[in-house]
Short mmCIF file of C-alpha atoms in Angstrom, two decimals:
data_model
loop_
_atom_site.label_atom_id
_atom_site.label_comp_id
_atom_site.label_asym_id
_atom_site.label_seq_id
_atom_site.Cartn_x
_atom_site.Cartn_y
_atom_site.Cartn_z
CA UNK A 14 0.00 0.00 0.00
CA UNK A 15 1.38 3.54 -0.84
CA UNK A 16 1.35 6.07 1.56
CA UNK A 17 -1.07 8.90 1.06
CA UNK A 18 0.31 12.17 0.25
CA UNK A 19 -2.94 13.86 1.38
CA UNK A 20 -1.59 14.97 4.43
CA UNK A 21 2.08 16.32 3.83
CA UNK A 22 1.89 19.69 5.33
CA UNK A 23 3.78 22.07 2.60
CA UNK A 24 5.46 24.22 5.22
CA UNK A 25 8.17 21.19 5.27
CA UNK A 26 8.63 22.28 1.77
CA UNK A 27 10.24 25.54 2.85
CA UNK A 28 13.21 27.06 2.38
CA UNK A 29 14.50 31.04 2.16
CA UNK A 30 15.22 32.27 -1.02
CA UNK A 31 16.45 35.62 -0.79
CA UNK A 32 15.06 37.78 -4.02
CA UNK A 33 18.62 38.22 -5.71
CA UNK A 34 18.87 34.40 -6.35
CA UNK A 35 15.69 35.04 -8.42
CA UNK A 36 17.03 35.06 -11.61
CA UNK A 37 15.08 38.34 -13.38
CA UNK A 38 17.10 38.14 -16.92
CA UNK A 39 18.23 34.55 -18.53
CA UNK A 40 21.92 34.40 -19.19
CA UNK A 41 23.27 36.00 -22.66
CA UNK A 42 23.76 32.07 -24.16
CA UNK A 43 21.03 29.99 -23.14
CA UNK A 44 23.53 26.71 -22.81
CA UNK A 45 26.47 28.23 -20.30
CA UNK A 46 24.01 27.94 -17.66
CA UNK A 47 24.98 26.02 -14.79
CA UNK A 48 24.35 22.49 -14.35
CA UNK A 49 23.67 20.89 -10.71
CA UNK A 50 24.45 16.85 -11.41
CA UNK A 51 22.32 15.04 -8.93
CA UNK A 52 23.35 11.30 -9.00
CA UNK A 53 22.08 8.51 -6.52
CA UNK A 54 22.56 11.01 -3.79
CA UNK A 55 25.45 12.28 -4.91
CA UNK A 56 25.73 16.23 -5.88
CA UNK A 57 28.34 17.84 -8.55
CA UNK A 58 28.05 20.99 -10.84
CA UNK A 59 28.86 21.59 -14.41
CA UNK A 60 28.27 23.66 -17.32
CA UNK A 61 25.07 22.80 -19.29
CA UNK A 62 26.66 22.14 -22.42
CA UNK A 63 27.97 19.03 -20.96
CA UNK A 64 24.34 17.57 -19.98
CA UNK A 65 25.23 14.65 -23.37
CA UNK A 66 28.07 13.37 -21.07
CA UNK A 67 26.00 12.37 -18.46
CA UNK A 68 23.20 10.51 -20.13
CA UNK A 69 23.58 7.02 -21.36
CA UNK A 70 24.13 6.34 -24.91
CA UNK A 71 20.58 4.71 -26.73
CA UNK A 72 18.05 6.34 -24.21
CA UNK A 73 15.04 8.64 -24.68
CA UNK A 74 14.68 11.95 -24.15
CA UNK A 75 11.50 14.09 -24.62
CA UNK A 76 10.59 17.51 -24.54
CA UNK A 77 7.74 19.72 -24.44
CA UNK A 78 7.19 21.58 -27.56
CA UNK A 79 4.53 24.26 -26.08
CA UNK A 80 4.31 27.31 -27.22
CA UNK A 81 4.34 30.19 -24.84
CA UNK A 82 1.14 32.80 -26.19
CA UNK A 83 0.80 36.34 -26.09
CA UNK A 84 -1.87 35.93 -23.53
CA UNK A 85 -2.44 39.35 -21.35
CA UNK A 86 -4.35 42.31 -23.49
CA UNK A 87 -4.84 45.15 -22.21
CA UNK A 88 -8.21 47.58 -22.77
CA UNK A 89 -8.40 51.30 -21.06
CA UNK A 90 -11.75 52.35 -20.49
CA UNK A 91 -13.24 55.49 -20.75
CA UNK A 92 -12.90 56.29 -16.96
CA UNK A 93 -9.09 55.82 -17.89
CA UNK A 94 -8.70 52.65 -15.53
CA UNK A 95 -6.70 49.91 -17.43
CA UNK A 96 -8.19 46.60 -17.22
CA UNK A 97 -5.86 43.85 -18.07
CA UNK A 98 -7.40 40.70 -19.24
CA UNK A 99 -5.34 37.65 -19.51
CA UNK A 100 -6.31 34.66 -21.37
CA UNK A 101 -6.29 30.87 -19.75
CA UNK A 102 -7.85 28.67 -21.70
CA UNK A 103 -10.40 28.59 -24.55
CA UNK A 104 -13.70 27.63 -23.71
CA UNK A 105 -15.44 28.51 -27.62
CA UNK A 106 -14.35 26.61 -29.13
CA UNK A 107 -12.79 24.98 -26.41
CA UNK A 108 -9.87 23.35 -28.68
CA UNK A 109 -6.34 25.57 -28.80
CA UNK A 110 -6.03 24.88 -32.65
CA UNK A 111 -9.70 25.52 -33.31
CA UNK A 112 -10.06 28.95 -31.13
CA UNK A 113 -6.73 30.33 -32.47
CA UNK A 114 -8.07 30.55 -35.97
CA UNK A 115 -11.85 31.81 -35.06
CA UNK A 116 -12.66 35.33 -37.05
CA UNK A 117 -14.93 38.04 -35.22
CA UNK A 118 -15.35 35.81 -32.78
CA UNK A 119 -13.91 33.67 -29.85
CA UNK A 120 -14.52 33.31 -26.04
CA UNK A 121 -11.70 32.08 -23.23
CA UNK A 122 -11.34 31.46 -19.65
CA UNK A 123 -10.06 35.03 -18.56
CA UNK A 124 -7.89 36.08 -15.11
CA UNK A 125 -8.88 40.22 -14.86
CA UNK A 126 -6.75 42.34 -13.62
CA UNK A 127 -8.21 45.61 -11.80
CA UNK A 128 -11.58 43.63 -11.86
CA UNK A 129 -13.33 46.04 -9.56
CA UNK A 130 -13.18 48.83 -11.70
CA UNK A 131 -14.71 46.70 -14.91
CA UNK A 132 -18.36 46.42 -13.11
CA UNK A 133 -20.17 45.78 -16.51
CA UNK A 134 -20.47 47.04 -19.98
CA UNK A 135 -17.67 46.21 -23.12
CA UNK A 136 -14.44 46.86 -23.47
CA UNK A 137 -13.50 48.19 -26.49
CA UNK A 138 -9.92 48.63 -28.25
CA UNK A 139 -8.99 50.03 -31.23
CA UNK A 140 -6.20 48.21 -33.44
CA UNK A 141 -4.83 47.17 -36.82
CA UNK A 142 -3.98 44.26 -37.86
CA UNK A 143 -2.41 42.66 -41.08
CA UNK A 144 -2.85 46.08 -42.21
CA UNK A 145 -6.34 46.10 -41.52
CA UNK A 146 -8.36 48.24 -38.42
CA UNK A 147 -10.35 46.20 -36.26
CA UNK A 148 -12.40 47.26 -33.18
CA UNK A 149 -11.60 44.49 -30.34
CA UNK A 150 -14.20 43.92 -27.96
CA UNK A 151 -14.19 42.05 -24.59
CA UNK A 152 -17.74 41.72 -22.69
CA UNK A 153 -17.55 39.47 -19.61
CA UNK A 154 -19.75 36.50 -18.76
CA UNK A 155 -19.78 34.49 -15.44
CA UNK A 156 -17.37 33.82 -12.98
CA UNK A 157 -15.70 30.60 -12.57
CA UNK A 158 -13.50 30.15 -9.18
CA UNK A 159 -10.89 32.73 -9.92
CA UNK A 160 -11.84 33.61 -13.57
CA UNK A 161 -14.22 34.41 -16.09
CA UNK A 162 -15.91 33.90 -18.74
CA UNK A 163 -14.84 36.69 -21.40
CA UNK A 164 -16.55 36.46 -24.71
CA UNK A 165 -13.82 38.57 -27.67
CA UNK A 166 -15.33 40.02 -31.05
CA UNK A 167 -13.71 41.96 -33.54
CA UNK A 168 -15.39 43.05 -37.04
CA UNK A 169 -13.15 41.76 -39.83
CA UNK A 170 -13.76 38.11 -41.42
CA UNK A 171 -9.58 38.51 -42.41
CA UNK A 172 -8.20 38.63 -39.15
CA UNK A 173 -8.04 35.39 -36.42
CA UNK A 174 -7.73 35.05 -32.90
CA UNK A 175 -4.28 34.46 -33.42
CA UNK A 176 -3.63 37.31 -35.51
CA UNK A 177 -4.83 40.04 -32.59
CA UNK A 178 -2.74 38.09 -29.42
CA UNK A 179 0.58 38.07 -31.92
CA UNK A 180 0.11 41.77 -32.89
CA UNK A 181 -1.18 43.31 -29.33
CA UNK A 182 -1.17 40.11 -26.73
CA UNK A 183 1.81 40.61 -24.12
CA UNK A 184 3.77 37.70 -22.96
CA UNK A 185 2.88 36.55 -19.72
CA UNK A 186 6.69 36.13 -17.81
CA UNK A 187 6.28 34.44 -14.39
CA UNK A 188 4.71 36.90 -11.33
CA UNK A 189 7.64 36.42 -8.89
CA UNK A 190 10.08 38.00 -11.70
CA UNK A 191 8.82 41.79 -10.34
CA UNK A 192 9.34 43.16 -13.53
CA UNK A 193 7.29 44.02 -16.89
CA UNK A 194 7.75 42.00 -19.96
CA UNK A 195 10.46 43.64 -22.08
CA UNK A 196 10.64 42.90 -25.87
CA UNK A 197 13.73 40.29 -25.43
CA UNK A 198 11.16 38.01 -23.57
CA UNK A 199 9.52 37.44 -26.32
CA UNK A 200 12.94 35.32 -27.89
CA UNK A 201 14.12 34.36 -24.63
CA UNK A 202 11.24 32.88 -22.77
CA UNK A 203 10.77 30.56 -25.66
CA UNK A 204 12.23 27.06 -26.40
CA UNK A 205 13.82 26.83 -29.01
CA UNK A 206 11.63 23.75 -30.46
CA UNK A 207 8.62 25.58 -29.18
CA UNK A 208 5.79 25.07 -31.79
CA UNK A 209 2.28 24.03 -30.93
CA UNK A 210 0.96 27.61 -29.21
CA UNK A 211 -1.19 27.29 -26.01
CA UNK A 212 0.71 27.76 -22.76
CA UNK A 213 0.85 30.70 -20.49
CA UNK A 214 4.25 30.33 -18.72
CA UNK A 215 7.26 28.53 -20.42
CA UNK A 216 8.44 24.98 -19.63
CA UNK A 217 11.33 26.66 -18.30
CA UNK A 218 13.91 23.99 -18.31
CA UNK A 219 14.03 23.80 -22.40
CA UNK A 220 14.87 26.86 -22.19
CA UNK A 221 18.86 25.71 -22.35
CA UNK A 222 18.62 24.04 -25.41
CA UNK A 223 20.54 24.98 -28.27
CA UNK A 224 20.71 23.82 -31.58
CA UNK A 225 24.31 23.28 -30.39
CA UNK A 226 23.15 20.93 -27.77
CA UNK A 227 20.05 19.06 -29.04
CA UNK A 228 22.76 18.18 -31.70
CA UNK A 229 25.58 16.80 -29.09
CA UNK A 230 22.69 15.05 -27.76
CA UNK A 231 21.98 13.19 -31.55
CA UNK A 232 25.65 12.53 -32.03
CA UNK A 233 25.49 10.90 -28.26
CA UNK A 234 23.22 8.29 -29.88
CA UNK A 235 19.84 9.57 -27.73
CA UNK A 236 16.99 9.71 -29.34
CA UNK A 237 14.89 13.32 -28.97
CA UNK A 238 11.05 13.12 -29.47
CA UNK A 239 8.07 15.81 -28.25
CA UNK A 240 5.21 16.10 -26.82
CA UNK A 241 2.40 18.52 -25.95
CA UNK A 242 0.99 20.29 -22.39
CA UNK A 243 -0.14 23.15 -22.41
CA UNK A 244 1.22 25.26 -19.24
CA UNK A 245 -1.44 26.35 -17.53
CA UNK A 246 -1.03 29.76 -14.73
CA UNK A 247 -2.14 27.29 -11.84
CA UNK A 248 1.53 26.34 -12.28
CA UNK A 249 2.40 29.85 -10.57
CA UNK A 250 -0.24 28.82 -8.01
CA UNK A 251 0.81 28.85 -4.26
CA UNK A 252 0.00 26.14 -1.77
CA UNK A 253 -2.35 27.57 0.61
CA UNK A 254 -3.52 25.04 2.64
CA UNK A 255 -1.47 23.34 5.01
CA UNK A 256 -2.18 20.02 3.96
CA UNK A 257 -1.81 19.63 0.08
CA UNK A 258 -4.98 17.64 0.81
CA UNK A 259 -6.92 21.36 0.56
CA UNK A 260 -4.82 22.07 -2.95
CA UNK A 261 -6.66 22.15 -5.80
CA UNK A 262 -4.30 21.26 -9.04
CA UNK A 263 -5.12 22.92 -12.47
CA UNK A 264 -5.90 20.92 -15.21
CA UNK A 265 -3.49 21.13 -18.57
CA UNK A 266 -4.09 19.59 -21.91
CA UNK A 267 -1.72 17.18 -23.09
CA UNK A 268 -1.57 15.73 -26.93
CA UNK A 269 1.46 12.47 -27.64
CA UNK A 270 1.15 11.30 -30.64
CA UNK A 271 1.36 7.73 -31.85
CA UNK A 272 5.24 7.93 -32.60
CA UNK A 273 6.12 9.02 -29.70
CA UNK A 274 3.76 6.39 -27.93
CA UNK A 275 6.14 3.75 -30.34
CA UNK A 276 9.36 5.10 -29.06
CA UNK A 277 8.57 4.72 -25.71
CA UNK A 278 7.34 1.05 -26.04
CA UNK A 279 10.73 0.86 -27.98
CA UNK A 280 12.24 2.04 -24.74
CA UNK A 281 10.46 -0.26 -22.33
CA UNK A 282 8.70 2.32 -21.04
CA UNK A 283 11.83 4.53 -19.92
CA UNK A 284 12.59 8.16 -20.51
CA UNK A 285 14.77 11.13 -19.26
CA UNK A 286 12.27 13.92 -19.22
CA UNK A 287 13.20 17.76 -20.38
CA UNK A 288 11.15 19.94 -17.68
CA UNK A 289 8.21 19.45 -14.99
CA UNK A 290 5.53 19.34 -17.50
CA UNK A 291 7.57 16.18 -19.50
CA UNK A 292 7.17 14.42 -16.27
CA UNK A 293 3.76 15.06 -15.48
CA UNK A 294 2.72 14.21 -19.06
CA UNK A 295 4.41 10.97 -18.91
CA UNK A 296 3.44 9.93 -15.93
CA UNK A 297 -0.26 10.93 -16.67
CA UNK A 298 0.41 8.30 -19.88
CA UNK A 299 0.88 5.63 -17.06
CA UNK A 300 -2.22 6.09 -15.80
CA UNK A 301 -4.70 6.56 -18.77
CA UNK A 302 -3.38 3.39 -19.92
CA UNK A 303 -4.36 1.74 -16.60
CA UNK A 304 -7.75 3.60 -17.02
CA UNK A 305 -8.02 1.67 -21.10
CA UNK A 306 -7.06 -1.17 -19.10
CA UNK A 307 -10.39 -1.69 -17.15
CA UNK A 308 -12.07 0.49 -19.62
CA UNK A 309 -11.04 -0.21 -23.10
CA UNK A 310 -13.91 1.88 -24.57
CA UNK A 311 -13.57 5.06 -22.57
CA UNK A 312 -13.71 8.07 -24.01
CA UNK A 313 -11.65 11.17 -24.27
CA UNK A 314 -13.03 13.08 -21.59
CA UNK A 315 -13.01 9.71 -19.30
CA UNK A 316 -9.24 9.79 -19.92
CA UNK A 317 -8.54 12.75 -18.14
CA UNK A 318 -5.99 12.20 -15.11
CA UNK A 319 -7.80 13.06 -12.19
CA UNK A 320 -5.41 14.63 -8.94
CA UNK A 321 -5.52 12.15 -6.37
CA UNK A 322 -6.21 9.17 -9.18
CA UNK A 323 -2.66 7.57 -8.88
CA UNK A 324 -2.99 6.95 -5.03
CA UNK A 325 -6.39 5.09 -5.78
CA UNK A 326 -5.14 2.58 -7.78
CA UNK A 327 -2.99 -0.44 -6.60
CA UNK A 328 -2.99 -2.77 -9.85
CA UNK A 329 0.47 -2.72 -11.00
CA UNK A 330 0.75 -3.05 -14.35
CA UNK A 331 4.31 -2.61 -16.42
CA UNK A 332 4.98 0.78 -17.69
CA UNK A 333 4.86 -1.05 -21.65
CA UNK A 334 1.39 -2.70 -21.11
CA UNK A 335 0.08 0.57 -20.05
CA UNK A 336 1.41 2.44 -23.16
CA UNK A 337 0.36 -0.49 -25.46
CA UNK A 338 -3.44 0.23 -24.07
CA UNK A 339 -2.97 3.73 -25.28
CA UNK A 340 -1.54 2.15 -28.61
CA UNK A 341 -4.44 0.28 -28.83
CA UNK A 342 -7.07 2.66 -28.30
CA UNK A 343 -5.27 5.07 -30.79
CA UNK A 344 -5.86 2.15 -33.30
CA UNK A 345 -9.40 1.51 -32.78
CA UNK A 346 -10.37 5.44 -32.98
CA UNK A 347 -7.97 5.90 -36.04
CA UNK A 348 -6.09 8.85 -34.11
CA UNK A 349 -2.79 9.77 -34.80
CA UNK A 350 -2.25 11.55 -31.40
CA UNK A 351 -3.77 11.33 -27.80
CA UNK A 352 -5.66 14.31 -27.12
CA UNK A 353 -6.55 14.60 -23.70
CA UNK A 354 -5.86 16.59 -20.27
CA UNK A 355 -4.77 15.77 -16.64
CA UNK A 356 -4.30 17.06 -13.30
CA UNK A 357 -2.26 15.09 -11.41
CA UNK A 358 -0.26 15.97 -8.47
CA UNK A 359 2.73 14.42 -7.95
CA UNK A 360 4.15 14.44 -4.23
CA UNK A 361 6.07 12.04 -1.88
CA UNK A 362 4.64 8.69 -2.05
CA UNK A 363 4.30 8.59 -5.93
CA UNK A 364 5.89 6.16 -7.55
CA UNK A 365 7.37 6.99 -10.79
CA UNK A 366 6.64 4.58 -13.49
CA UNK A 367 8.04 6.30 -16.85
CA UNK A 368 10.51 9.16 -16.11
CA UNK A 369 14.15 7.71 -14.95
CA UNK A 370 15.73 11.09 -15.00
CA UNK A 371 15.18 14.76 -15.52
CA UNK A 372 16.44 17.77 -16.86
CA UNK A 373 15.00 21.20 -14.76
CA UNK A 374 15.34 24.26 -12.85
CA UNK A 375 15.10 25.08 -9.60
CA UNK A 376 11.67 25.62 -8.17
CA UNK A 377 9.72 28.26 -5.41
CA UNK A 378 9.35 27.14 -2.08
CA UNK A 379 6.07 25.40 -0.82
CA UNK A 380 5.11 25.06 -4.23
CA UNK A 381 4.13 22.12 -6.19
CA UNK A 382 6.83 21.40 -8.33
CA UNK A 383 8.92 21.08 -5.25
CA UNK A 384 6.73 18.35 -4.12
CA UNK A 385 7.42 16.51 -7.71
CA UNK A 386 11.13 16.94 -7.43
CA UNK A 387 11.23 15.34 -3.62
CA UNK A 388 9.35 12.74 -4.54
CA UNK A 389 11.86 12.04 -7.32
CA UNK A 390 14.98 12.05 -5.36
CA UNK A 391 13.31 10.11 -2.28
CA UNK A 392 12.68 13.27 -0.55
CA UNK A 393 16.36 14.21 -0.67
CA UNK A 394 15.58 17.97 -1.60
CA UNK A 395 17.46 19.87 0.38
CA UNK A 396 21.09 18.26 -0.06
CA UNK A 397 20.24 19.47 -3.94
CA UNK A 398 18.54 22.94 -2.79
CA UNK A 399 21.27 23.28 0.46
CA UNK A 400 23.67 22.89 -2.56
CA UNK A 401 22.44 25.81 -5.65
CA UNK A 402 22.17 27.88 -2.85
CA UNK A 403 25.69 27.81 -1.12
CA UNK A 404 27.15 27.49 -4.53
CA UNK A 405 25.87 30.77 -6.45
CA UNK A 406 22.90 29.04 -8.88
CA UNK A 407 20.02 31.31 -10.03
CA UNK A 408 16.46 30.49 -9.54
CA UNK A 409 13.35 29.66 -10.82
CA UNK A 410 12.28 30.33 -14.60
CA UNK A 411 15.17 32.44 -16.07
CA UNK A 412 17.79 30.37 -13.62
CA UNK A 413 20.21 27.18 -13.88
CA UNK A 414 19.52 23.91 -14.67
CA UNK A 415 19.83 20.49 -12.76
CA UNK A 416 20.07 16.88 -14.10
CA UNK A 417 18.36 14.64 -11.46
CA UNK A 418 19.07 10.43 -11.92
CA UNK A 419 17.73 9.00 -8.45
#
């Protein structure tokens, strides 16, 4: 029986970060970061060029080829109060693809910024885009949890969704940097094998990669492949309660397609995963192919990866058997990718069944991804954290990297 993670109390997930170990600017050359080697308890540092030394030749490695999305716009209204409105997730239609190329009209899940002041009524916002002016409005709907419902029309058949957040979206960079988004953000807070837009904060440890590296990593012999969650903001989300127990996790949407699926059979089931959002997509794969397992026929929506569903389960199936499930259901729908969305939480007391090794930064206290990374190393945190912090590493999105093998 695994123990439940229900009642870890996140204040034993602390530790002081002092606000000039917050990296605010990445380095000049995304690769001469530093590297933090964690290895069966062991701790050295390195440059992150070297990461190809230190993986075996013939393994997997995947990454997460989100695209980070112009997602805050910002409407003055007549009063002169600014209203910022920052897009989470589409609701109509509620597929990323789909919403992205709607004309004159699309609605999304919406954060608002200086809410009290927009009581009621439209906002309105003059642009032009692709040469053509467009009237933007915003007129909000009801209020889910911490967001709302914001219906968006504009009054040109030429010009998509996409179109307006490229031309006058800003790019959302992480809350805790204290600073507003500057126009180098725009190249720097990307991968650079982003592709498939949809997130709101960058899966921060790609952000390393160079062509230089990804093609060290070829020449090592290890194979690269992608995959797709979309970030969502609960990532910047604080614990609040004391038990994680009272933590609600966001859901993302994830899409692997059938090759990758292939490679990891091909891999028995193994993989060194590039960033937080890797793991948690893998490991999600675990369990919706336990879920095809008892119900072959389920559909997309049953798929979904619900928070607490990997302490639930006992059966133990192999890692492979699992991913052949998913193989299999691909087959019988005549998909070429799994499109589908989880919120797990992973904590102390999960047991990892795909990811034998990651690449990724170094995370906020009492947060989340903390949890992940302890329950990774066997809750040996601190000898890594104790570590970037008496030996000059920089923090969180724009900071160094780490290679963790357990």
């Amino acid at each position: 029986m695994k123990e439940n993670p229900k009642h870890i109390h996140i204040s034993e997930y602390n530790y002081p970060l002092p606000d000039e170990r917050i990296a605010k600017f990445p380095l000049p050359v995304r690769d001469q970061s530093k590297l933090l080697v964690y290895r069966h308890g062991e701790v050295t540092e390195d440059i992150f060029t070297s990461l190809p030394e230190y993986l075996p030749k013939g393994s997997l490695m995947i990454f997460n080829n989100t695209k980070v999305i112009q997602a805050r716009l910002h409407f003055r209204k007549e009063t002169g109060a600014l209203i910022e409105v920052f897009c989470l997730e589409p609701i109509q239609p509620n597929d990323y693809v789909l919403n992205f190329q709607q004309t004159e009209h699309a609605a999304w899940l919406c954060m608002i910024g200086n809410l009290k002041k927009w009581k009621d009524g439209t906002l309105k916002r003059e642009m032009t885009v692709k040469g053509f002016p467009i009237t933007l409005t915003a007129t909000r709907g009801e209020c889910k949890g911490t967001s709302h419902w914001v219906d968006f029309a504009w009054n040109n058949p030429e010009v998509t969704f996409a179109d307006i957040l490229e031309v006058f979206g800003e790019l959302p960079i992480p809350p805790y940097l204290n600073r507003n988004t500057e126009e180098s953000d725009k190249e720097t807070y990307q991968t650079v094998y982003s592709k498939i837009k949809g997130s709101v904060a960058a899966p921060t440890a790609g952000l390393h990669f160079t062509p230089r590296v990804l093609e060290a990593l070829q020449e090592k012999g290890i194979d690269l492949e992608e995959l797709t969650l979309h970030v969502g903001a609960g990532t910047f989300k604080p614990v609040k309660s004391e038990e994680i127990e009272g933590h609600e996790m966001h859901t993302e949407y994830i899409s692997v397609n059938r090759n990758t699926i292939k490679k990891l059979i091909d891999h028995d089931g193994c993989a060194i995963a590039v960033g937080t959002t890797s793991v948690r997509t893998l490991e999600s794969l675990y369990h919706i192919g336990v879920t095809l397992a008892d119900h072959p026929d389920a559909t997309e929506q049953e798929l979904h990866v619900r928070q607490w569903q990997p302490y639930e389960k006992y059966d133990q199936i192999p890692p492979v058997v699992s991913l052949q499930k998913i193989l299999g259901y691909l087959d019988r729908n005549g998909l070429e990718a799994l499109h589908t969305s989880t919120q797990i939480i992973i904590a102390p007391g999960y047991q990892y069944k795909i990811v034998k090794a990651m690449v990724t930064n170094f995370h906020q206290p009492q947060s989340t991804l903390l949890l992940l990374v302890s329950a990774f190393v066997k809750g040996n945190w601190r000898t890594i954290y104790d570590y970037a912090l008496s030996h000059d590493f920089r923090f969180l999105s724009y900071g160094d990297s780490s290679l963790l093998i357990p």
